[in-house]
Amino acid sequence: MGAATMAEVGISPAGAPAYFQRELETLPRAALRALQLERLRATVRDAHRHVPLHRARLDAAGCAPDDIACLDDIVHLPFTQKSDLRDHYPFGLLARPREELARIHASSGTTGKPTVVGYTRGDLDNWADLMARSYVTAGVLRGDVVHNAYGYGLFTGGLGAHYGAERLGATVVPMSGGATERQVALIVDFGARVLCATPSYALAIAEMAEQQGVDLRASALAIGMFGAEPWSDAMRTEIESRLGIKAIDIYGLSEIMGPGVACECGCQAGLHGWEDHFLFEVIDPETGRPVPEGQAGELVITTLTKEALPMLRYRTRDITRVTTAPCDCGRTHLRILRITGRNDDMLIIRGVNVYPSQIEAVLVGQAGIAPHYLLIVERRGILDHVTVEVEAQPGVDPATYDDLARQTVHHIKSLVGITTDVVVTQPGGIARSQGKAVRVRDLRKKGA
Ligand code: DLL
């Protein structure tokens, strides 16, 4: 379905929500599920026919593509995970000949081979539509200046946000990350209404503006499209007040597409996952079984329209909850609640499971403390131990740092339930990110 026929772009008479693809975004849930079933069957058929790994696994599980009678049958399909992509590096999971790829993206991968993903023309077309849909869902209008500070290159953030903005009919400023001083100047000079960046980099931009005496709250900036890393509601409040914008959460992953798999609407009450293109499940990461709606678990995604790289039950490792309750914006697609963190990032401190974002939520907004932090995890004897390095706000007397640290230890203990050491450093003591922030240094891992 082309954008030209469906788009109702930027038509937002006061109060009325604008849609990019109204019919699809507001499809009654029964029709949406029927569409999903049809597309699921086609995807499984395609994967079985063209991808040896999927064929072998489906056959071994006794799942013939034509046996899928209803969406719930998905639980019989085998999972796919990141290591499958690595093990079949670079093109082993493609369902189309390499010659039919229009583009390749890859994740850097700190260990071993990178994860490589490919797109046909049709995949890129759908991606641009879904990103454009996400922009409109967030409140972006045709003709807006979109300042894109996501990294360009193999990372999907830059080009994903770029082509979606072009598809919408916005004016894109292809900045990429870095050169923060210049970012501030161009946001002001070009009249950007929309900022695309990781939340941590958005904060670095806010800080740079403040240091330069530039008040971005007085600029045209109105909306931030922030994602690619976990962030907390406390961080949202901080960024919104410092930039004078509405901060919208956007989610995605390269294995499934890139940014635009799910995006918040103006209600900021969960991210609409685009169910006409993806099937979402939440499972218990231990047992692999689905959990009831509303309960936390690992997000699992099956692609429904991807040609080059169909993914069956991809285990994202991201922990969240979903709801199919109606949303005030009128969109019928389910909502994924804020991603608390990745399974891999979970720390177990004396038996308590902790995500870095929970500690972030305590630090951000605390008087005297700046929202820049690093968690250092090490083994002391038989126990894991966390030291929280966090910055003091500019202007705070260094003589009070120890007091601040003691208060922070107390807050973390009472709100998160773990005992940590806290070290308060001078402003600027923690490295700023230009993309995905590194929040944890794990000294238990070799080479950290
Ligand atoms: O980060 C795609 C993206 C770009 C999304 C720009 C949003 C904006 P990857 O590099 O493959 O792709 O990393 C995907 O990042 O599995 C999550 O763990 C994390 N992530 C992405 N968005 C969010 C979010 C891009 N809104 C991995 N909240 C995912 C929390 C997020 N975590």
Coordinates of C-alpha atoms and ligand atoms in Angstrom, one line a residue:
M1 CA 0.0 0.0 0.0
G2 CA 1.8 3.1 -1.2
A3 CA 2.2 6.3 0.9
A4 CA 0.6 8.4 -1.9
T5 CA -2.8 6.7 -1.6
M6 CA -3.0 6.3 2.1
A7 CA -1.2 9.3 3.5
E8 CA -3.1 11.9 5.4
V9 CA -0.1 13.8 6.3
G10 CA 0.0 16.7 8.7
I11 CA -3.7 17.3 8.5
S12 CA -4.2 18.1 12.1
P13 CA -7.1 20.5 12.7
A14 CA -6.9 21.5 16.3
G15 CA -7.4 18.4 18.5
A16 CA -7.9 15.9 15.8
P17 CA -5.1 13.3 15.6
A18 CA -3.3 13.1 12.2
Y19 CA -2.4 9.8 10.8
F20 CA 0.0 8.8 8.0
Q21 CA -2.0 5.7 7.0
R22 CA -5.3 6.2 8.7
E23 CA -7.0 3.0 7.5
L24 CA -4.1 0.8 8.6
E25 CA -3.4 2.6 11.8
T26 CA -7.0 2.4 13.0
L27 CA -7.9 -1.0 11.6
P28 CA -10.3 -2.8 14.0
R29 CA -8.4 -5.4 15.9
A30 CA -10.3 -8.4 14.4
A31 CA -9.3 -7.2 10.9
L32 CA -5.8 -6.6 12.1
R33 CA -5.5 -10.1 13.4
A34 CA -6.9 -11.5 10.2
L35 CA -4.3 -9.6 8.2
Q36 CA -1.6 -10.8 10.6
L37 CA -2.6 -14.4 10.1
E38 CA -2.6 -14.2 6.3
R39 CA 0.8 -12.5 6.4
L40 CA 2.2 -14.9 9.0
R41 CA 1.4 -17.9 6.8
A42 CA 3.0 -16.2 3.8
T43 CA 6.1 -15.4 5.9
V44 CA 6.5 -18.9 7.3
R45 CA 6.0 -20.3 3.8
D46 CA 8.7 -18.0 2.4
A47 CA 11.1 -18.7 5.2
H48 CA 10.6 -22.4 4.8
R49 CA 11.1 -22.3 1.1
H50 CA 14.2 -20.0 1.0
V51 CA 16.1 -20.2 4.3
P52 CA 17.7 -23.6 5.1
L53 CA 18.0 -22.8 8.8
H54 CA 14.3 -22.0 9.1
R55 CA 13.3 -25.0 7.0
A56 CA 15.4 -27.4 9.1
R57 CA 14.0 -26.0 12.4
L58 CA 10.4 -25.9 11.2
D59 CA 10.7 -29.5 9.9
A60 CA 12.3 -30.7 13.1
A61 CA 9.5 -29.1 15.1
G62 CA 6.9 -30.7 12.8
C63 CA 5.5 -27.3 11.8
A64 CA 4.3 -27.3 8.2
P65 CA 3.6 -23.7 7.1
D66 CA 0.1 -24.7 6.1
D67 CA -0.7 -26.0 9.6
I68 CA -0.9 -22.5 11.0
A69 CA -4.7 -22.2 11.6
C70 CA -4.7 -19.3 14.0
L71 CA -2.3 -16.7 15.4
D72 CA -2.0 -18.7 18.7
D73 CA -0.3 -21.4 16.7
I74 CA 2.7 -19.3 16.6
V75 CA 3.8 -20.8 19.9
H76 CA 4.7 -24.0 18.0
L77 CA 7.2 -22.2 15.8
P78 CA 10.9 -22.3 16.8
F79 CA 12.6 -19.1 18.1
T80 CA 15.4 -17.3 16.3
Q81 CA 18.1 -15.4 18.1
K82 CA 21.1 -13.1 17.5
S83 CA 23.6 -15.9 17.5
D84 CA 21.7 -17.4 14.5
L85 CA 22.6 -14.3 12.5
R86 CA 26.2 -14.5 13.6
D87 CA 26.5 -18.2 12.9
H88 CA 25.2 -17.6 9.3
Y89 CA 27.4 -14.5 8.7
P90 CA 27.0 -12.6 6.5
F91 CA 24.1 -13.6 4.2
G92 CA 23.0 -17.1 5.4
L93 CA 19.6 -16.1 6.6
L94 CA 18.6 -14.2 3.5
A95 CA 15.4 -15.3 1.7
R96 CA 16.4 -13.5 -1.4
P97 CA 19.5 -13.6 -3.6
R98 CA 22.2 -11.1 -2.5
E99 CA 21.7 -9.3 -5.9
E100 CA 18.2 -8.3 -4.8
L101 CA 19.4 -6.5 -1.7
A102 CA 19.1 -2.7 -2.0
R103 CA 21.0 -2.1 1.2
I104 CA 22.9 -3.7 4.1
H105 CA 23.1 -2.6 7.7
A106 CA 25.2 -4.2 10.5
S107 CA 25.7 -3.8 14.2
S108 CA 29.3 -3.4 15.3
G109 CA 29.1 -6.3 17.8
T110 CA 31.6 -6.0 20.7
T111 CA 32.3 -9.7 20.5
G112 CA 32.9 -11.8 17.4
K113 CA 31.3 -11.1 14.0
P114 CA 28.9 -8.3 13.4
T115 CA 25.2 -8.9 12.9
V116 CA 24.4 -8.3 9.2
V117 CA 20.9 -7.5 7.9
G118 CA 19.6 -6.9 4.4
Y119 CA 16.7 -5.1 2.7
T120 CA 15.1 -5.4 -0.6
R121 CA 13.6 -2.3 -2.3
G122 CA 10.3 -3.3 -1.0
D123 CA 11.6 -3.6 2.6
L124 CA 13.1 -0.1 2.4
D125 CA 9.8 1.2 1.1
N126 CA 7.9 -0.3 4.0
W127 CA 10.5 0.9 6.5
A128 CA 10.2 4.5 5.2
D129 CA 6.4 4.2 5.5
L130 CA 6.6 2.9 9.1
M131 CA 9.1 5.6 10.1
A132 CA 6.9 8.3 8.5
R133 CA 3.9 6.7 10.3
S134 CA 6.0 6.9 13.5
Y135 CA 6.8 10.6 13.0
V136 CA 3.2 11.5 12.4
T137 CA 2.2 9.4 15.4
A138 CA 4.7 11.5 17.5
G139 CA 3.2 14.8 16.2
V140 CA 5.6 15.6 13.4
L141 CA 4.1 17.4 10.4
R142 CA 5.0 17.6 6.7
G143 CA 7.3 20.5 6.2
D144 CA 8.9 20.3 9.6
V145 CA 12.7 20.6 9.9
V146 CA 13.9 17.3 11.3
H147 CA 17.4 17.5 12.8
N148 CA 18.7 14.0 12.6
A149 CA 21.6 13.3 15.1
Y150 CA 21.4 9.5 14.9
G151 CA 24.6 8.1 13.6
Y152 CA 24.7 7.5 9.8
G153 CA 26.4 4.5 8.5
L154 CA 25.9 0.8 9.2
F155 CA 23.8 1.7 12.3
T156 CA 20.1 1.8 11.3
G157 CA 19.3 4.9 13.3
G158 CA 20.6 7.6 10.8
L159 CA 19.3 6.3 7.5
G160 CA 16.1 4.9 9.1
A161 CA 15.1 8.3 10.6
H162 CA 16.3 10.0 7.4
Y163 CA 14.3 8.2 4.8
G164 CA 11.2 8.2 7.0
A165 CA 11.4 12.0 7.3
E166 CA 11.8 12.3 3.5
R167 CA 8.8 10.0 3.0
L168 CA 6.7 12.2 5.2
G169 CA 7.7 15.3 3.3
A170 CA 9.8 16.9 6.1
T171 CA 13.0 18.8 5.6
V172 CA 15.9 16.6 6.9
V173 CA 19.1 17.9 8.3
P174 CA 21.5 14.8 8.1
M175 CA 23.8 15.7 11.0
S176 CA 24.7 12.3 12.4
G177 CA 26.3 12.3 15.9
G178 CA 29.2 14.4 17.1
A179 CA 30.3 18.0 16.7
T180 CA 27.9 18.9 19.4
E181 CA 28.6 22.6 19.4
R182 CA 27.6 22.7 15.7
Q183 CA 24.5 20.7 16.4
V184 CA 23.3 23.4 18.7
A185 CA 24.0 26.2 16.2
L186 CA 22.2 24.4 13.3
I187 CA 19.2 23.5 15.4
V188 CA 18.7 27.2 16.0
D189 CA 19.7 28.5 12.5
F190 CA 17.6 26.0 10.5
G191 CA 14.6 26.2 12.8
A192 CA 14.5 22.5 13.6
R193 CA 11.1 21.5 15.1
V194 CA 12.1 17.9 15.6
L195 CA 15.3 16.4 17.1
C196 CA 16.2 12.7 16.4
A197 CA 18.9 11.4 18.8
T198 CA 19.5 8.9 21.5
P199 CA 18.2 10.3 24.8
S200 CA 21.7 10.4 26.2
Y201 CA 22.9 12.4 23.2
A202 CA 19.9 14.7 23.4
L203 CA 21.0 15.5 27.0
A204 CA 24.5 16.2 25.8
I205 CA 23.1 18.6 23.2
A206 CA 21.0 20.3 25.9
E207 CA 24.1 20.7 28.1
M208 CA 26.2 22.1 25.3
A209 CA 23.5 24.7 24.6
E210 CA 23.4 25.7 28.2
Q211 CA 27.2 26.1 28.3
Q212 CA 27.0 28.3 25.2
G213 CA 24.3 30.4 26.7
V214 CA 21.8 29.3 24.0
D215 CA 18.3 28.7 25.2
L216 CA 16.9 25.9 23.1
R217 CA 13.6 26.2 24.9
A218 CA 13.1 29.4 23.0
S219 CA 14.0 27.7 19.7
A220 CA 11.5 26.1 17.3
L221 CA 12.2 22.6 18.8
A222 CA 9.0 21.0 19.9
I223 CA 9.4 17.2 19.5
G224 CA 12.2 14.7 20.3
M225 CA 12.2 11.2 18.7
F226 CA 14.4 9.4 21.2
G227 CA 15.4 5.7 21.3
A228 CA 18.1 3.1 20.6
E229 CA 18.8 2.7 24.3
P230 CA 16.8 2.3 27.5
W231 CA 15.8 5.5 29.3
S232 CA 13.6 6.3 32.3
D233 CA 10.6 8.5 32.8
A234 CA 12.7 10.6 35.1
M235 CA 15.1 11.1 32.1
R236 CA 12.2 12.1 29.9
T237 CA 11.1 14.8 32.4
E238 CA 14.7 16.1 32.6
I239 CA 15.1 16.3 28.8
E240 CA 11.6 17.8 28.2
S241 CA 12.3 20.6 30.7
R242 CA 15.8 21.4 29.5
L243 CA 14.9 21.4 25.8
G244 CA 11.3 22.6 26.1
I245 CA 10.0 19.8 24.0
K246 CA 7.8 16.7 24.1
A247 CA 10.1 13.7 24.3
I248 CA 8.7 10.7 22.4
D249 CA 10.0 7.2 22.8
I250 CA 10.7 5.3 19.6
Y251 CA 11.8 1.6 19.5
G252 CA 13.3 -0.7 16.9
L253 CA 16.1 -3.1 16.3
S254 CA 18.2 -3.8 13.2
E255 CA 17.4 -7.6 13.2
I256 CA 13.7 -6.7 12.7
M257 CA 14.0 -3.5 10.6
G258 CA 15.6 -0.6 12.5
P259 CA 13.9 2.4 14.2
G260 CA 10.1 2.6 13.7
V261 CA 9.0 -0.9 14.9
A262 CA 7.1 0.9 17.6
C263 CA 6.6 4.6 18.5
E264 CA 4.7 6.6 21.2
C265 CA 1.8 8.8 20.2
G266 CA 1.1 12.2 21.9
C267 CA -0.5 10.3 24.9
Q268 CA 3.0 9.1 25.9
A269 CA 1.4 6.0 27.4
G270 CA 3.3 3.2 25.6
L271 CA 4.7 2.7 22.1
H272 CA 2.3 1.5 19.3
G273 CA 3.8 -1.6 17.8
W274 CA 3.0 -1.7 14.1
E275 CA 1.1 -4.9 14.0
D276 CA 0.3 -4.9 10.3
H277 CA 4.1 -5.6 9.8
F278 CA 5.1 -7.4 13.0
L279 CA 3.6 -9.9 15.3
F280 CA 4.5 -9.2 19.0
E281 CA 4.7 -11.7 21.8
V282 CA 5.9 -11.5 25.4
I283 CA 7.3 -14.6 26.8
D284 CA 8.8 -15.8 30.1
P285 CA 12.6 -15.8 29.2
E286 CA 13.2 -18.9 31.3
T287 CA 10.4 -21.2 30.0
G288 CA 9.9 -19.6 26.6
R289 CA 6.1 -19.7 27.2
P290 CA 3.8 -16.7 26.6
V291 CA 2.9 -14.6 29.7
P292 CA -0.6 -13.1 30.1
E293 CA -1.1 -9.6 28.7
G294 CA 0.2 -6.9 31.0
Q295 CA 2.8 -9.1 32.6
A296 CA 6.5 -8.3 32.1
G297 CA 8.6 -10.6 30.0
E298 CA 10.9 -10.8 26.9
L299 CA 9.6 -9.2 23.7
V300 CA 9.6 -11.6 20.8
I301 CA 8.9 -10.3 17.3
T302 CA 8.0 -12.1 14.0
T303 CA 8.2 -10.1 10.8
L304 CA 5.1 -10.2 8.6
T305 CA 6.2 -8.4 5.5
K306 CA 10.0 -8.6 5.3
E307 CA 11.3 -10.0 2.1
A308 CA 15.0 -10.2 2.4
L309 CA 15.2 -11.2 6.0
P310 CA 12.1 -12.8 7.4
M311 CA 12.4 -13.4 11.1
L312 CA 10.5 -16.0 13.0
R313 CA 9.9 -15.4 16.7
Y314 CA 13.1 -13.3 17.2
R315 CA 14.1 -13.1 20.8
T316 CA 14.9 -9.4 21.3
R317 CA 16.1 -9.8 24.9
D318 CA 14.2 -6.6 25.7
I319 CA 12.1 -6.7 28.8
T320 CA 8.7 -5.1 28.6
R321 CA 4.9 -5.5 28.9
V322 CA 2.2 -4.9 26.3
T323 CA -1.4 -3.8 26.3
T324 CA -4.1 -4.0 23.7
A325 CA -6.4 -1.5 25.6
P326 CA -7.8 1.2 23.3
C327 CA -5.7 4.4 23.1
D328 CA -7.0 7.9 23.1
C329 CA -5.2 8.6 19.8
G330 CA -7.5 6.2 18.0
R331 CA -4.8 3.8 16.8
T332 CA -5.7 0.2 17.4
H333 CA -2.2 -1.2 17.4
L334 CA -1.1 -2.6 20.7
R335 CA 1.2 -0.6 23.0
I336 CA 4.6 -1.8 24.2
L337 CA 5.4 -0.2 27.6
R338 CA 8.7 1.4 28.2
I339 CA 11.5 -1.1 27.7
T340 CA 13.1 -1.5 31.2
G341 CA 16.3 -2.9 29.8
R342 CA 17.8 -5.9 28.1
N343 CA 18.0 -9.2 29.7
D344 CA 21.7 -9.1 29.1
D345 CA 22.1 -5.9 31.0
M346 CA 20.3 -7.1 34.1
L347 CA 22.5 -7.1 37.2
I348 CA 21.9 -9.5 40.0
I349 CA 23.1 -7.8 43.2
R350 CA 22.7 -10.0 46.3
G351 CA 19.8 -11.7 44.7
V352 CA 18.0 -8.5 43.6
N353 CA 17.5 -8.1 39.9
V354 CA 18.3 -4.6 38.8
Y355 CA 18.3 -2.8 35.5
P356 CA 20.5 0.3 35.0
S357 CA 17.4 2.3 34.1
Q358 CA 16.0 1.7 37.7
I359 CA 19.1 3.3 39.1
E360 CA 18.9 6.1 36.5
A361 CA 15.4 6.8 37.7
V362 CA 16.7 7.5 41.2
L363 CA 19.6 9.6 40.1
V364 CA 17.9 11.9 37.7
G365 CA 16.2 14.8 39.3
Q366 CA 17.9 14.4 42.6
A367 CA 19.0 17.8 43.9
G368 CA 22.7 18.5 43.3
I369 CA 23.1 15.5 41.0
A370 CA 23.5 15.7 37.2
P371 CA 21.9 13.0 35.0
H372 CA 25.3 11.6 33.9
Y373 CA 26.3 8.3 35.4
L374 CA 28.2 5.0 35.1
L375 CA 27.7 1.8 37.0
I376 CA 30.9 -0.2 37.7
V377 CA 30.2 -3.8 38.5
E378 CA 32.8 -6.0 40.1
R379 CA 33.1 -9.1 42.2
R380 CA 34.0 -8.7 45.8
G381 CA 34.6 -12.1 47.4
I382 CA 31.6 -14.2 46.3
L383 CA 29.3 -11.2 45.9
D384 CA 28.7 -8.8 43.0
H385 CA 29.1 -5.1 43.9
V386 CA 28.1 -1.9 42.2
T387 CA 29.8 1.4 42.4
V388 CA 27.7 4.3 41.0
E389 CA 29.8 7.1 39.6
V390 CA 27.6 10.2 39.1
E391 CA 28.3 13.9 38.5
A392 CA 27.5 16.8 40.7
Q393 CA 25.6 19.6 39.1
P394 CA 27.7 22.6 38.1
G395 CA 28.0 25.1 41.0
V396 CA 27.7 22.5 43.7
D397 CA 30.4 23.0 46.4
P398 CA 32.8 20.0 46.2
A399 CA 32.9 20.0 50.0
T400 CA 29.3 18.7 49.9
Y401 CA 30.1 15.8 47.5
D402 CA 30.4 13.2 50.3
D403 CA 27.1 14.2 51.7
L404 CA 25.5 14.0 48.3
A405 CA 27.0 10.5 47.9
R406 CA 25.6 9.4 51.2
Q407 CA 22.1 10.7 50.4
T408 CA 22.3 8.9 47.0
V409 CA 23.3 5.6 48.6
H410 CA 20.2 5.9 50.9
H411 CA 17.9 6.7 48.0
I412 CA 19.1 3.8 45.9
K413 CA 18.8 1.5 48.9
S414 CA 15.2 2.6 49.7
L415 CA 13.9 2.8 46.1
V416 CA 15.8 0.0 44.3
G417 CA 16.6 -2.2 47.2
I418 CA 20.3 -2.7 46.7
T419 CA 23.4 -1.4 48.6
T420 CA 25.9 0.5 46.3
D421 CA 28.9 2.7 46.7
V422 CA 28.3 6.1 45.2
V423 CA 31.1 8.4 44.1
V424 CA 30.2 11.9 43.2
T425 CA 32.5 13.4 40.6
Q426 CA 33.0 16.9 39.3
P427 CA 30.8 18.2 36.4
G428 CA 32.1 16.7 33.1
G429 CA 33.7 13.7 35.0
I430 CA 31.6 11.1 33.1
A431 CA 32.2 10.7 29.4
R432 CA 29.3 12.0 27.2
S433 CA 27.8 9.7 24.5
Q434 CA 27.3 10.7 20.9
G435 CA 25.1 7.6 20.3
K436 CA 24.2 4.7 22.6
A437 CA 25.4 5.6 26.1
V438 CA 27.6 3.0 27.9
R439 CA 26.0 2.9 31.3
V440 CA 27.7 -0.2 32.8
R441 CA 31.4 -1.1 33.0
D442 CA 31.5 -4.8 34.0
L443 CA 34.8 -5.6 35.5
R444 CA 33.7 -9.2 35.9
K445 CA 34.0 -9.7 32.2
K446 CA 37.5 -10.3 30.8
G447 CA 39.0 -7.3 29.0
A448 CA 36.5 -4.7 30.5
Ligands
DLL1 O1 18.9 0.9 18.1 C1 17.4 1.0 16.2 C2 16.9 2.3 16.7 C3 17.5 3.5 16.2 C4 15.8 2.5 17.5 C5 17.1 4.7 16.6 C6 15.3 3.7 17.9 C7 15.9 4.8 17.4 P1 20.0 -1.7 17.2 O2 21.3 -1.0 17.2 O3 19.9 -3.0 16.5 O4 18.9 -0.8 16.6 O5 19.7 -1.9 18.8 C8 18.5 -2.4 19.2 O6 18.4 -1.1 21.2 O7 17.0 -4.4 21.1 C9 16.9 -2.4 22.5 O8 17.7 -3.1 23.4 C10 17.5 -1.0 22.3 N1 16.5 0.0 22.1 C11 16.1 0.5 20.9 N2 15.1 1.4 21.1 C12 14.9 1.4 22.4 C13 14.0 2.2 23.2 C14 18.5 0.4 17.1 N3 13.1 3.1 22.7 C15 18.3 -2.5 20.7 N4 14.0 1.9 24.6 C16 17.0 -3.0 21.1 C17 14.9 1.0 25.1 C18 15.8 0.5 23.0 N5 15.7 0.3 24.4

